[in-house]
Short mmCIF file of C-alpha atoms and ligand atoms in Angstrom, two decimals:
data_model
loop_
_atom_site.label_atom_id
_atom_site.label_comp_id
_atom_site.label_asym_id
_atom_site.label_seq_id
_atom_site.Cartn_x
_atom_site.Cartn_y
_atom_site.Cartn_z
CA UNK A 277 -0.10 -0.13 -0.29
CA UNK A 278 1.38 3.49 -0.97
CA UNK A 279 1.78 5.77 2.16
CA UNK A 280 0.57 8.63 0.77
CA UNK A 281 -2.54 8.77 -2.04
CA UNK A 282 -4.33 11.39 -3.23
CA UNK A 283 -7.86 10.99 -5.56
CA UNK A 284 -9.13 13.58 -7.47
CA UNK A 285 -7.63 15.90 -5.30
CA UNK A 286 -9.96 19.80 -6.19
CA UNK A 287 -9.42 22.59 -3.88
CA UNK A 288 -10.46 25.79 -4.25
CA UNK A 289 -9.77 28.79 -2.42
CA UNK A 290 -12.66 30.81 -3.08
CA UNK A 291 -14.39 30.79 -6.58
CA UNK A 292 -10.23 30.37 -7.38
CA UNK A 293 -9.75 25.95 -8.68
CA UNK A 294 -7.03 25.69 -8.00
CA UNK A 295 -5.77 22.11 -7.93
CA UNK A 296 -8.04 20.38 -10.26
CA UNK A 297 -7.54 16.55 -10.22
CA UNK A 298 -4.29 15.48 -7.97
CA UNK A 299 -3.80 11.42 -8.63
CA UNK A 300 -0.99 10.78 -6.71
CA UNK A 301 0.64 7.45 -5.19
CA UNK A 302 4.02 8.24 -3.09
CA UNK A 303 5.51 5.15 -1.56
CA UNK A 304 7.44 4.83 1.93
CA UNK A 305 11.61 5.60 0.71
CA UNK A 306 10.74 8.29 -2.37
CA UNK A 307 12.05 10.82 -3.33
CA UNK A 308 9.43 13.32 -5.20
CA UNK A 309 10.68 17.00 -6.70
CA UNK A 310 7.15 18.45 -7.00
CA UNK A 311 8.60 21.22 -10.00
CA UNK A 312 5.87 24.22 -11.76
CA UNK A 313 5.70 27.58 -12.43
CA UNK A 314 4.78 30.40 -10.01
CA UNK A 315 0.40 29.72 -8.72
CA UNK A 316 0.67 25.94 -10.60
CA UNK A 317 -1.52 25.46 -6.57
CA UNK A 318 2.50 22.74 -5.60
CA UNK A 319 2.12 24.72 -1.77
CA UNK A 320 -1.27 24.21 -2.33
CA UNK A 321 -0.87 20.41 -2.55
CA UNK A 322 1.79 19.65 0.00
CA UNK A 323 -1.03 21.61 2.20
CA UNK A 324 -2.97 19.45 1.44
CA UNK A 325 -1.21 16.36 2.47
CA UNK A 326 -0.87 17.33 6.34
CA UNK A 327 -4.09 19.10 6.33
CA UNK A 328 -2.81 22.30 6.33
CA UNK A 329 -5.26 23.22 4.02
CA UNK A 330 -8.57 21.50 3.04
CA UNK A 331 -9.95 20.57 0.67
CA UNK A 332 -13.93 20.33 -1.22
CA UNK A 333 -13.59 17.68 -3.46
CA UNK A 334 -12.02 13.61 -3.51
CA UNK A 335 -9.77 12.32 -1.08
CA UNK A 336 -6.00 12.13 0.91
CA UNK A 337 -5.38 9.20 3.69
CA UNK A 338 -1.59 9.30 4.38
CA UNK A 339 -0.22 5.94 6.45
CA UNK A 340 -3.53 4.98 6.16
CA UNK A 341 -5.54 7.84 8.07
CA UNK A 342 -8.26 10.17 5.84
CA UNK A 343 -6.52 12.82 5.53
CA UNK A 344 -8.43 16.36 7.12
CA UNK A 345 -7.84 20.10 9.16
CA UNK A 346 -10.29 18.88 12.12
CA UNK A 347 -7.39 19.88 14.45
CA UNK A 348 -7.51 15.97 16.02
CA UNK A 349 -6.27 14.38 12.84
CA UNK A 350 -3.61 17.27 12.03
CA UNK A 351 -2.75 16.33 15.38
CA UNK A 352 -2.65 12.75 14.45
CA UNK A 353 -0.87 13.52 10.44
CA UNK A 354 2.08 15.49 12.70
CA UNK A 355 3.22 12.50 14.03
CA UNK A 356 3.83 10.51 10.59
CA UNK A 357 4.72 13.90 8.74
CA UNK A 358 6.85 16.79 9.14
CA UNK A 359 7.13 19.28 7.02
CA UNK A 360 10.14 22.20 7.14
CA UNK A 361 8.89 25.70 5.72
CA UNK A 362 10.84 28.33 3.35
CA UNK A 363 11.29 31.16 5.88
CA UNK A 364 12.19 28.30 9.03
CA UNK A 365 9.96 28.98 11.19
CA UNK A 366 12.13 28.53 14.77
CA UNK A 367 10.52 29.97 17.72
CA UNK A 368 12.88 32.63 18.16
CA UNK A 369 12.41 32.80 22.31
CA UNK A 370 14.01 28.92 22.61
CA UNK A 371 17.39 27.96 21.67
CA UNK A 372 18.12 25.16 19.20
CA UNK A 373 17.83 22.46 22.03
CA UNK A 374 14.80 24.05 23.30
CA UNK A 375 13.54 24.16 20.05
CA UNK A 376 13.73 20.41 18.94
CA UNK A 377 12.67 19.55 22.30
CA UNK A 378 9.69 21.24 23.06
CA UNK A 379 7.82 18.71 20.24
CA UNK A 380 8.93 15.37 22.02
CA UNK A 381 8.06 16.41 25.06
CA UNK A 382 4.34 18.09 25.11
CA UNK A 383 3.27 15.79 22.31
CA UNK A 384 5.14 12.33 22.21
CA UNK A 385 5.22 13.28 26.36
CA UNK A 386 8.85 12.04 26.40
CA UNK A 387 11.44 13.01 29.80
CA UNK A 388 13.09 16.28 29.43
CA UNK A 389 15.68 13.44 29.55
CA UNK A 390 15.18 11.35 26.01
CA UNK A 391 14.28 14.88 24.64
CA UNK A 392 17.50 16.17 24.39
CA UNK A 393 19.18 12.77 24.03
CA UNK A 394 16.89 12.57 20.37
CA UNK A 395 17.62 16.85 19.78
CA UNK A 396 20.82 15.95 20.36
CA UNK A 397 21.34 13.39 17.97
CA UNK A 398 19.71 15.14 15.64
CA UNK A 399 21.46 18.06 15.90
CA UNK A 400 25.11 15.28 15.07
CA UNK A 401 22.92 14.52 12.02
CA UNK A 402 22.93 18.33 10.24
CA UNK A 403 26.13 19.16 11.59
CA UNK A 404 24.98 20.87 13.83
CA UNK A 405 26.07 19.43 17.40
CA UNK A 406 28.08 22.72 18.95
CA UNK A 407 25.00 24.62 18.12
CA UNK A 408 22.44 23.22 21.15
CA UNK A 409 22.70 26.73 23.14
CA UNK A 410 22.83 28.71 20.53
CA UNK A 411 19.99 31.23 19.83
CA UNK A 412 17.70 31.25 16.45
CA UNK A 413 19.13 34.22 15.57
CA UNK A 414 22.68 34.13 15.39
CA UNK A 415 22.79 31.08 13.04
CA UNK A 416 22.75 31.35 9.45
CA UNK A 417 20.19 31.10 7.18
CA UNK A 418 21.95 27.48 6.07
CA UNK A 419 22.32 26.66 9.95
CA UNK A 420 18.11 27.76 10.88
CA UNK A 421 17.28 25.42 8.16
CA UNK A 422 19.55 22.38 8.84
CA UNK A 423 17.63 22.83 12.27
CA UNK A 424 14.19 22.87 11.54
CA UNK A 425 16.10 19.79 9.52
CA UNK A 426 17.12 18.06 13.13
CA UNK A 427 13.31 19.45 14.72
CA UNK A 428 10.51 17.99 11.87
CA UNK A 429 13.00 14.07 12.70
CA UNK A 430 13.17 14.86 16.23
CA UNK A 431 9.16 13.47 15.97
CA UNK A 432 10.48 10.31 13.74
CA UNK A 433 8.41 11.63 10.90
CA UNK A 434 7.33 8.72 8.04
CA UNK A 435 7.22 11.22 5.28
CA UNK A 436 9.21 15.11 5.24
CA UNK A 437 6.66 18.01 3.30
CA UNK A 438 9.84 21.09 2.59
CA UNK A 439 8.77 23.82 0.44
CA UNK A 440 11.08 25.84 -1.12
CA UNK A 441 13.21 25.36 1.37
CA UNK A 442 16.32 25.79 -0.19
CA UNK A 443 14.21 29.61 -1.35
CA UNK A 444 15.64 32.04 1.19
CA UNK A 445 19.12 31.27 1.55
CA UNK A 446 22.26 32.68 0.07
CA UNK A 447 23.36 30.69 -3.09
CA UNK A 448 25.78 29.93 -0.84
CA UNK A 449 24.26 28.24 1.40
CA UNK A 450 21.95 25.97 -0.49
CA UNK A 451 24.49 23.45 -0.53
CA UNK A 452 24.01 22.73 2.95
CA UNK A 453 20.91 21.90 3.10
CA UNK A 454 20.51 19.97 0.36
CA UNK A 455 23.15 17.84 2.04
CA UNK A 456 21.42 17.27 4.18
CA UNK A 457 18.41 16.20 2.42
CA UNK A 458 20.73 14.06 0.57
CA UNK A 459 22.29 12.07 3.18
CA UNK A 460 17.81 12.02 4.51
CA UNK A 461 17.27 10.15 1.37
CA UNK A 462 19.53 7.73 1.94
CA UNK A 463 18.28 6.54 5.00
CA UNK A 464 15.32 5.77 2.72
CA UNK A 465 13.18 9.14 4.04
CA UNK A 466 10.39 9.71 2.38
CA UNK A 467 10.66 13.13 1.44
CA UNK A 468 7.83 15.43 -0.82
CA UNK A 469 10.20 18.27 -2.38
CA UNK A 470 8.18 22.00 -3.68
CA UNK A 471 11.85 22.37 -5.32
CA UNK A 472 13.11 24.76 -7.62
CA UNK A 473 16.56 22.90 -8.16
CA UNK A 474 16.27 20.72 -10.78
CA UNK A 475 19.96 19.26 -10.59
CA UNK A 476 19.22 18.12 -7.13
CA UNK A 477 16.08 16.61 -8.13
CA UNK A 478 17.33 14.72 -11.26
CA UNK A 479 20.40 13.35 -9.24
CA UNK A 480 18.57 12.86 -6.38
CA UNK A 481 15.01 12.41 -6.92
CA UNK A 482 13.17 8.65 -7.29
CA UNK A 483 9.90 11.56 -9.55
CA UNK A 484 9.73 14.23 -10.69
CA UNK A 485 6.14 15.13 -10.84
CA UNK A 486 4.71 18.42 -13.07
CA UNK A 487 2.39 20.55 -11.83
CA UNK A 488 0.10 22.89 -14.38
CA UNK A 489 -2.89 25.18 -14.30
CA UNK A 490 -3.64 22.90 -11.27
CA UNK A 491 -3.09 19.47 -12.65
CA UNK A 492 -0.47 16.68 -12.21
CA UNK A 493 0.94 16.95 -16.44
CA UNK A 494 3.28 14.74 -16.39
CA UNK A 495 5.19 13.09 -13.98
CA UNK A 496 8.33 10.17 -14.41
CA UNK A 497 11.38 8.98 -13.26
CA UNK A 498 13.80 11.61 -11.93
CA UNK A 499 16.54 11.50 -15.13
CA UNK A 500 13.99 10.43 -18.00
CA UNK A 501 11.28 13.51 -17.25
CA UNK A 502 13.94 16.15 -17.18
CA UNK A 503 16.00 14.65 -20.05
CA UNK A 504 13.11 13.71 -22.40
CA UNK A 505 10.97 15.10 -21.44
CA UNK A 506 6.93 14.95 -23.34
CA UNK A 507 4.15 17.88 -23.09
CA UNK A 508 5.62 21.00 -24.75
CA UNK A 509 4.54 23.24 -21.60
CA UNK A 510 7.14 20.60 -19.39
CA UNK A 511 9.56 21.34 -21.86
CA UNK A 512 9.24 25.40 -21.93
CA UNK A 513 9.26 24.81 -17.87
CA UNK A 514 13.01 23.19 -18.72
CA UNK A 515 14.34 25.50 -21.00
CA UNK A 516 12.78 27.91 -18.66
CA UNK A 517 14.56 26.99 -15.65
CA UNK A 518 17.49 25.72 -17.11
CA UNK B 276 5.03 80.14 54.62
CA UNK B 277 4.79 76.26 53.62
CA UNK B 278 4.59 74.03 56.26
CA UNK B 279 5.12 70.35 55.70
CA UNK B 280 5.69 69.86 59.50
CA UNK B 281 1.99 70.42 59.92
CA UNK B 282 1.88 67.44 57.73
CA UNK B 283 3.52 64.89 59.80
CA UNK B 284 0.77 63.98 62.09
CA UNK B 285 -0.30 62.74 59.56
CA UNK B 286 1.36 60.11 58.31
CA UNK B 287 -1.39 57.47 60.00
CA UNK B 288 -3.85 58.55 57.43
CA UNK B 289 -1.47 59.09 53.43
CA UNK B 290 0.59 55.38 54.55
CA UNK B 291 -3.32 53.86 54.46
CA UNK B 292 -4.39 56.13 51.74
CA UNK B 293 -0.69 54.80 49.73
CA UNK B 294 -1.08 51.40 50.94
CA UNK B 295 -4.55 51.08 49.50
CA UNK B 296 -4.01 52.61 46.59
CA UNK B 297 -0.59 50.16 46.22
CA UNK B 298 -2.92 46.79 46.94
CA UNK B 299 -5.35 48.09 44.13
CA UNK B 300 -3.05 48.14 42.21
CA UNK B 301 -1.36 45.46 42.33
CA UNK B 302 -4.23 43.53 42.15
CA UNK B 303 -6.45 45.33 39.09
CA UNK B 304 -3.44 44.92 37.53
CA UNK B 305 -2.91 41.30 37.86
CA UNK B 306 -6.50 40.49 37.00
CA UNK B 307 -6.04 43.04 34.45
CA UNK B 308 -3.79 42.38 32.27
CA UNK B 309 -5.82 38.50 32.66
CA UNK B 310 -8.43 39.76 31.55
CA UNK B 311 -6.88 41.57 29.11
CA UNK B 312 -5.26 38.42 27.75
CA UNK B 313 -7.79 36.26 27.22
CA UNK B 314 -9.76 38.64 25.95
CA UNK B 315 -7.59 39.18 22.79
CA UNK B 316 -6.91 36.00 22.52
CA UNK B 317 -10.73 35.22 21.81
CA UNK B 318 -11.02 38.43 19.97
CA UNK B 319 -7.68 37.35 17.89
CA UNK B 320 -8.19 33.43 17.36
CA UNK B 321 -12.17 32.63 18.99
CA UNK B 322 -15.26 32.02 17.57
CA UNK B 323 -17.50 35.03 16.19
CA UNK B 324 -19.37 35.74 18.72
CA UNK B 325 -16.32 35.67 21.06
CA UNK B 326 -14.95 38.08 18.54
CA UNK B 327 -17.67 40.18 18.80
CA UNK B 328 -18.72 40.40 22.81
CA UNK B 329 -14.57 40.97 23.40
CA UNK B 330 -14.66 44.15 20.54
CA UNK B 331 -18.28 45.56 22.67
CA UNK B 332 -16.88 45.82 25.03
CA UNK B 333 -13.53 46.88 24.42
CA UNK B 334 -14.47 50.23 22.59
CA UNK B 335 -18.20 50.18 25.67
CA UNK B 336 -15.45 51.05 27.61
CA UNK B 337 -12.39 53.34 25.68
CA UNK B 338 -15.45 55.41 24.59
CA UNK B 339 -16.79 56.17 27.16
CA UNK B 340 -15.24 57.85 30.85
CA UNK B 341 -13.59 55.76 34.47
CA UNK B 342 -15.68 57.93 36.24
CA UNK B 343 -18.82 57.42 34.84
CA UNK B 344 -17.87 52.94 34.52
CA UNK B 345 -16.68 53.73 37.62
CA UNK B 346 -20.51 55.39 38.96
CA UNK B 347 -22.58 53.52 37.17
CA UNK B 348 -20.42 50.38 38.65
CA UNK B 349 -20.78 51.42 42.62
CA UNK B 350 -24.36 53.88 41.94
CA UNK B 351 -25.67 52.46 38.69
CA UNK B 352 -25.69 48.38 39.95
CA UNK B 353 -27.41 48.58 43.40
CA UNK B 354 -31.03 49.47 41.14
CA UNK B 355 -30.06 45.40 39.90
CA UNK B 356 -29.77 44.16 43.59
CA UNK B 357 -26.16 44.18 43.06
CA UNK B 358 -25.19 46.40 46.50
CA UNK B 359 -20.70 46.40 46.18
CA UNK B 360 -18.65 47.74 48.35
CA UNK B 361 -16.59 51.48 47.60
CA UNK B 362 -13.18 48.53 47.33
CA UNK B 363 -15.84 46.24 46.03
CA UNK B 364 -17.02 48.54 43.07
CA UNK B 365 -13.65 49.71 42.52
CA UNK B 366 -11.43 46.35 42.51
CA UNK B 367 -14.36 45.76 39.44
CA UNK B 368 -13.64 48.81 36.99
CA UNK B 369 -10.33 49.45 37.84
CA UNK B 370 -10.10 45.69 36.45
CA UNK B 371 -12.11 46.37 33.75
CA UNK B 372 -10.53 49.20 32.41
CA UNK B 373 -7.16 47.62 32.36
CA UNK B 374 -9.57 44.84 31.14
CA UNK B 375 -10.50 46.91 28.38
CA UNK B 376 -7.44 49.31 27.08
CA UNK B 377 -4.96 45.81 27.59
CA UNK B 378 -7.15 43.88 25.02
CA UNK B 379 -6.01 46.52 22.47
CA UNK B 380 -1.73 46.07 23.33
CA UNK B 381 -1.74 43.09 23.82
CA UNK B 382 -4.04 41.88 20.01
CA UNK B 383 -1.56 43.77 18.42
CA UNK B 384 1.46 41.76 20.35
CA UNK B 385 -0.95 38.84 19.12
CA UNK B 386 -0.84 39.87 15.11
CA UNK B 387 2.40 40.16 14.80
CA UNK B 388 3.29 36.50 15.72
CA UNK B 389 3.94 35.46 12.06
CA UNK B 390 1.41 32.30 10.77
CA UNK B 391 4.73 30.77 9.82
CA UNK B 392 5.35 29.88 13.79
CA UNK B 393 1.65 28.73 14.89
CA UNK B 394 1.86 26.58 11.53
CA UNK B 395 5.20 25.30 12.25
CA UNK B 396 3.82 24.25 15.87
CA UNK B 397 0.42 22.81 14.04
CA UNK B 398 3.29 20.72 11.42
CA UNK B 399 4.69 19.58 14.96
CA UNK B 400 1.29 18.19 16.30
CA UNK B 401 0.92 20.99 18.73
CA UNK B 402 -2.43 21.64 20.11
CA UNK B 403 -3.42 25.09 20.13
CA UNK B 404 -3.33 25.50 23.78
CA UNK B 405 -0.42 24.42 24.08
CA UNK B 406 0.21 26.72 20.73
CA UNK B 407 -0.19 29.73 22.70
CA UNK B 408 1.28 29.64 25.66
CA UNK B 409 4.84 27.76 24.59
CA UNK B 410 4.50 30.64 21.46
CA UNK B 411 3.14 33.69 20.76
CA UNK B 412 2.61 34.41 24.75
CA UNK B 413 6.68 35.44 24.86
CA UNK B 414 7.16 37.09 21.50
CA UNK B 415 3.63 38.63 22.13
CA UNK B 416 4.04 40.09 25.05
CA UNK B 417 7.79 40.93 24.08
CA UNK B 418 6.91 43.04 21.56
CA UNK B 419 4.31 45.50 23.32
CA UNK B 420 5.38 45.11 27.04
CA UNK B 421 6.62 49.00 27.07
CA UNK B 422 3.42 49.40 26.08
CA UNK B 423 1.45 47.70 28.94
CA UNK B 424 3.57 48.98 30.84
CA UNK B 425 2.38 52.24 30.18
CA UNK B 426 -0.75 51.44 30.74
CA UNK B 427 -0.91 49.63 33.91
CA UNK B 428 1.28 53.20 35.15
CA UNK B 429 -1.67 54.65 32.83
CA UNK B 430 -5.09 53.37 35.42
CA UNK B 431 -3.01 53.51 38.41
CA UNK B 432 -3.02 56.85 38.18
CA UNK B 433 -6.08 56.97 37.08
CA UNK B 434 -6.90 55.27 40.61
CA UNK B 435 -7.40 57.80 41.97
CA UNK B 436 -10.65 58.23 41.22
CA UNK B 437 -11.80 55.92 43.26
CA UNK B 438 -11.96 58.73 46.64
CA UNK B 439 -15.48 60.02 44.95
CA UNK B 440 -16.76 57.49 45.79
CA UNK B 441 -15.03 57.18 49.25
CA UNK B 442 -12.31 54.32 49.18
CA UNK B 443 -9.71 55.82 51.65
CA UNK B 444 -7.00 55.85 48.86
CA UNK B 445 -3.85 58.27 48.64
CA UNK B 446 -6.02 60.69 47.00
CA UNK B 447 -8.80 60.00 50.12
CA UNK B 448 -5.75 61.29 52.35
CA UNK B 449 -4.61 64.10 50.58
CA UNK B 450 -8.09 65.48 50.59
CA UNK B 451 -9.15 64.49 53.93
CA UNK B 452 -5.76 66.25 54.91
CA UNK B 453 -6.08 69.54 54.00
CA UNK B 454 -9.96 69.38 54.83
CA UNK B 455 -8.03 69.20 57.92
CA UNK B 456 -5.52 71.94 58.38
CA UNK B 457 -5.94 73.64 54.91
CA UNK B 458 -1.95 72.95 53.81
CA UNK B 459 -4.07 72.19 50.36
CA UNK B 460 -0.28 73.43 48.26
CA UNK B 461 1.49 70.61 50.70
CA UNK B 462 -0.97 67.95 51.10
CA UNK B 463 -1.07 67.57 47.04
CA UNK B 464 2.58 68.37 46.68
CA UNK B 465 3.36 65.01 48.80
CA UNK B 466 0.34 63.08 47.00
CA UNK B 467 1.90 64.25 43.84
CA UNK B 468 5.07 62.39 44.97
CA UNK B 469 3.58 59.65 46.15
CA UNK B 470 1.90 59.22 43.56
CA UNK B 471 5.56 59.13 41.11
CA UNK B 472 7.05 57.10 43.30
CA UNK B 473 3.94 53.91 43.29
CA UNK B 474 4.09 54.96 39.28
CA UNK B 475 8.31 54.65 39.81
CA UNK B 476 8.52 51.17 41.39
CA UNK B 477 5.51 49.83 38.96
CA UNK B 478 7.77 50.51 35.71
CA UNK B 479 10.58 48.67 38.17
CA UNK B 480 8.34 46.02 38.93
CA UNK B 481 7.45 45.62 35.33
CA UNK B 482 11.19 45.60 34.24
CA UNK B 483 11.84 43.52 36.38
CA UNK B 484 9.55 40.47 35.47
CA UNK B 485 10.69 41.74 32.22
CA UNK B 486 13.73 40.98 32.57
CA UNK B 487 12.84 37.08 33.52
CA UNK B 488 10.29 37.01 31.04
CA UNK B 489 12.88 37.60 28.19
CA UNK B 490 15.61 36.73 29.51
CA UNK B 491 16.40 35.09 25.87
CA UNK B 492 16.49 38.63 24.73
CA UNK B 493 20.02 39.39 26.90
CA UNK B 494 21.58 36.44 25.72
CA UNK B 495 20.34 36.86 21.70
N1 LIG C 763 -4.67 31.52 0.77
C1 LIG C 763 -4.69 31.47 -0.09
N2 LIG C 763 -6.55 32.62 -0.67
C2 LIG C 763 -6.49 32.67 -2.31
N3 LIG C 763 -5.81 31.82 -2.53
C3 LIG C 763 -4.18 31.23 -3.17
C4 LIG C 763 -3.54 31.62 -1.45
N4 LIG C 763 -2.90 31.17 -1.46
C5 LIG C 763 -2.80 30.30 -2.67
N5 LIG C 763 -3.74 30.62 -3.47
C6 LIG C 763 -3.90 31.03 -5.01
O1 LIG C 763 -3.44 29.85 -5.91
C7 LIG C 763 -2.50 29.64 -6.70
C8 LIG C 763 -2.09 28.35 -5.92
O2 LIG C 763 -0.87 28.72 -5.12
P1 LIG C 763 0.04 27.65 -4.42
O3 LIG C 763 1.10 29.18 -3.61
O4 LIG C 763 0.17 26.91 -4.07
O5 LIG C 763 1.52 27.72 -6.30
P2 LIG C 763 2.76 27.65 -5.80
O6 LIG C 763 2.49 26.54 -6.68
O7 LIG C 763 3.17 26.89 -4.85
O8 LIG C 763 3.96 29.05 -6.35
P3 LIG C 763 5.22 29.45 -5.91
O9 LIG C 763 5.87 29.23 -6.08
O10 LIG C 763 4.20 30.89 -6.42
O11 LIG C 763 4.93 29.77 -4.50
C9 LIG C 763 -1.75 30.95 -7.02
O12 LIG C 763 -3.20 31.41 -8.07
C10 LIG C 763 -2.42 31.28 -6.06
O13 LIG C 763 -2.82 33.18 -6.11
MG1 LIG C 764 4.84 27.64 -3.32
#
């Protein structure tokens, strides 16, 4: 059974039809890159998967659970889906360690000591072990994003959703974040990324999903799809970004 | 000639008035901020009916004179069968007044929290209550702390009005003393300095609490 399943998902913002019947099946361990023009509905799609946005028709299941925007359901989903944002969204009044420990302690009800161990292990993983007691403001964008990844990993999610997580970074800081993602992909983490990093999508990703006008316009194995696009729209898009 | 020594025999009167003002101030500051916090959270995140109720309350209080609010509670409510002592009426009026003004101030603080912070808490599985207390409150209060401090001082100074319903506060003491010894200049000058001292003390307390609450500011 697939880990994430979308069946004929339609989403409207008022009269604005943003997702027009999305069908998508994602298996555990896949690294999916969602690409497409601005406004094609990439973020909306991602935010529907973990219940941040409501959809009006169709169905989404995650690990067998139906996805809805009900509070209880969103909290249950949060146990298996992590999300990383473009602007990090670290909590400014907490140290890096506290940022990571918070959810394991108050959501998973782990002890302080246990949560601290998890936090240290996750920081180690993203290469920031020495920043445990720093405040987010003191870190570079790349470091902040790696802390955000560590914070999501501390909940041991089955899927990580990443919405353009390198777009707010200075070019020289993009690499360190992508390296962490690559490592996660190697370890078998399921990743669903909205990204403009075509090289990353091709080299690390397993599948590329091209969104156009609220539809999954074309999808397939990342190397094949990017080197041999079938639709004119994807050809045009690849031509424009490369 | 000024005769401050004529006031010495009234030290007790001033002191007891001062204590009443201090007591009411501390109590109403705590209750008023608590009221303002829950109203601000309701107005910002609550059910539409709650939001409208808060709006009506805030506008009602902010657009009427405090003394009328006080008189209404003390002289008006008994006709509905609710009889309050002057002290009780003052406590309620001051709390309601500070509550309304602090609602607006605290709401500005809540408003300043980026939506992304709330979403980040949500996708980590936190309940909204946890998000409010752990994620939103500290940075929100930090933003508006100076304004909130000033408002509490304004309400403390405004509490002078409660002497009108014969609560024996600091202003009541001043009125009493000058009516006895006709040293209006001295009485009110001393009283003014006592209020000034109270304002400084209140600001100091707020600063100390702020230093604790927002220690991360210093650290970074
Ligand atoms: N909260 C909202 N209210 C109304 N319309 C919205 C909202 N969020 C997004 N939209 C609209 O939905 C459409 C899809 O937006 P979405 O953010 O999913 O696009 P995107 O593919 O992520 O674009 P980008 O590459 O710019 O991030 C856009 O036309 C956008 O204007
Ligand atoms: Mg987007």
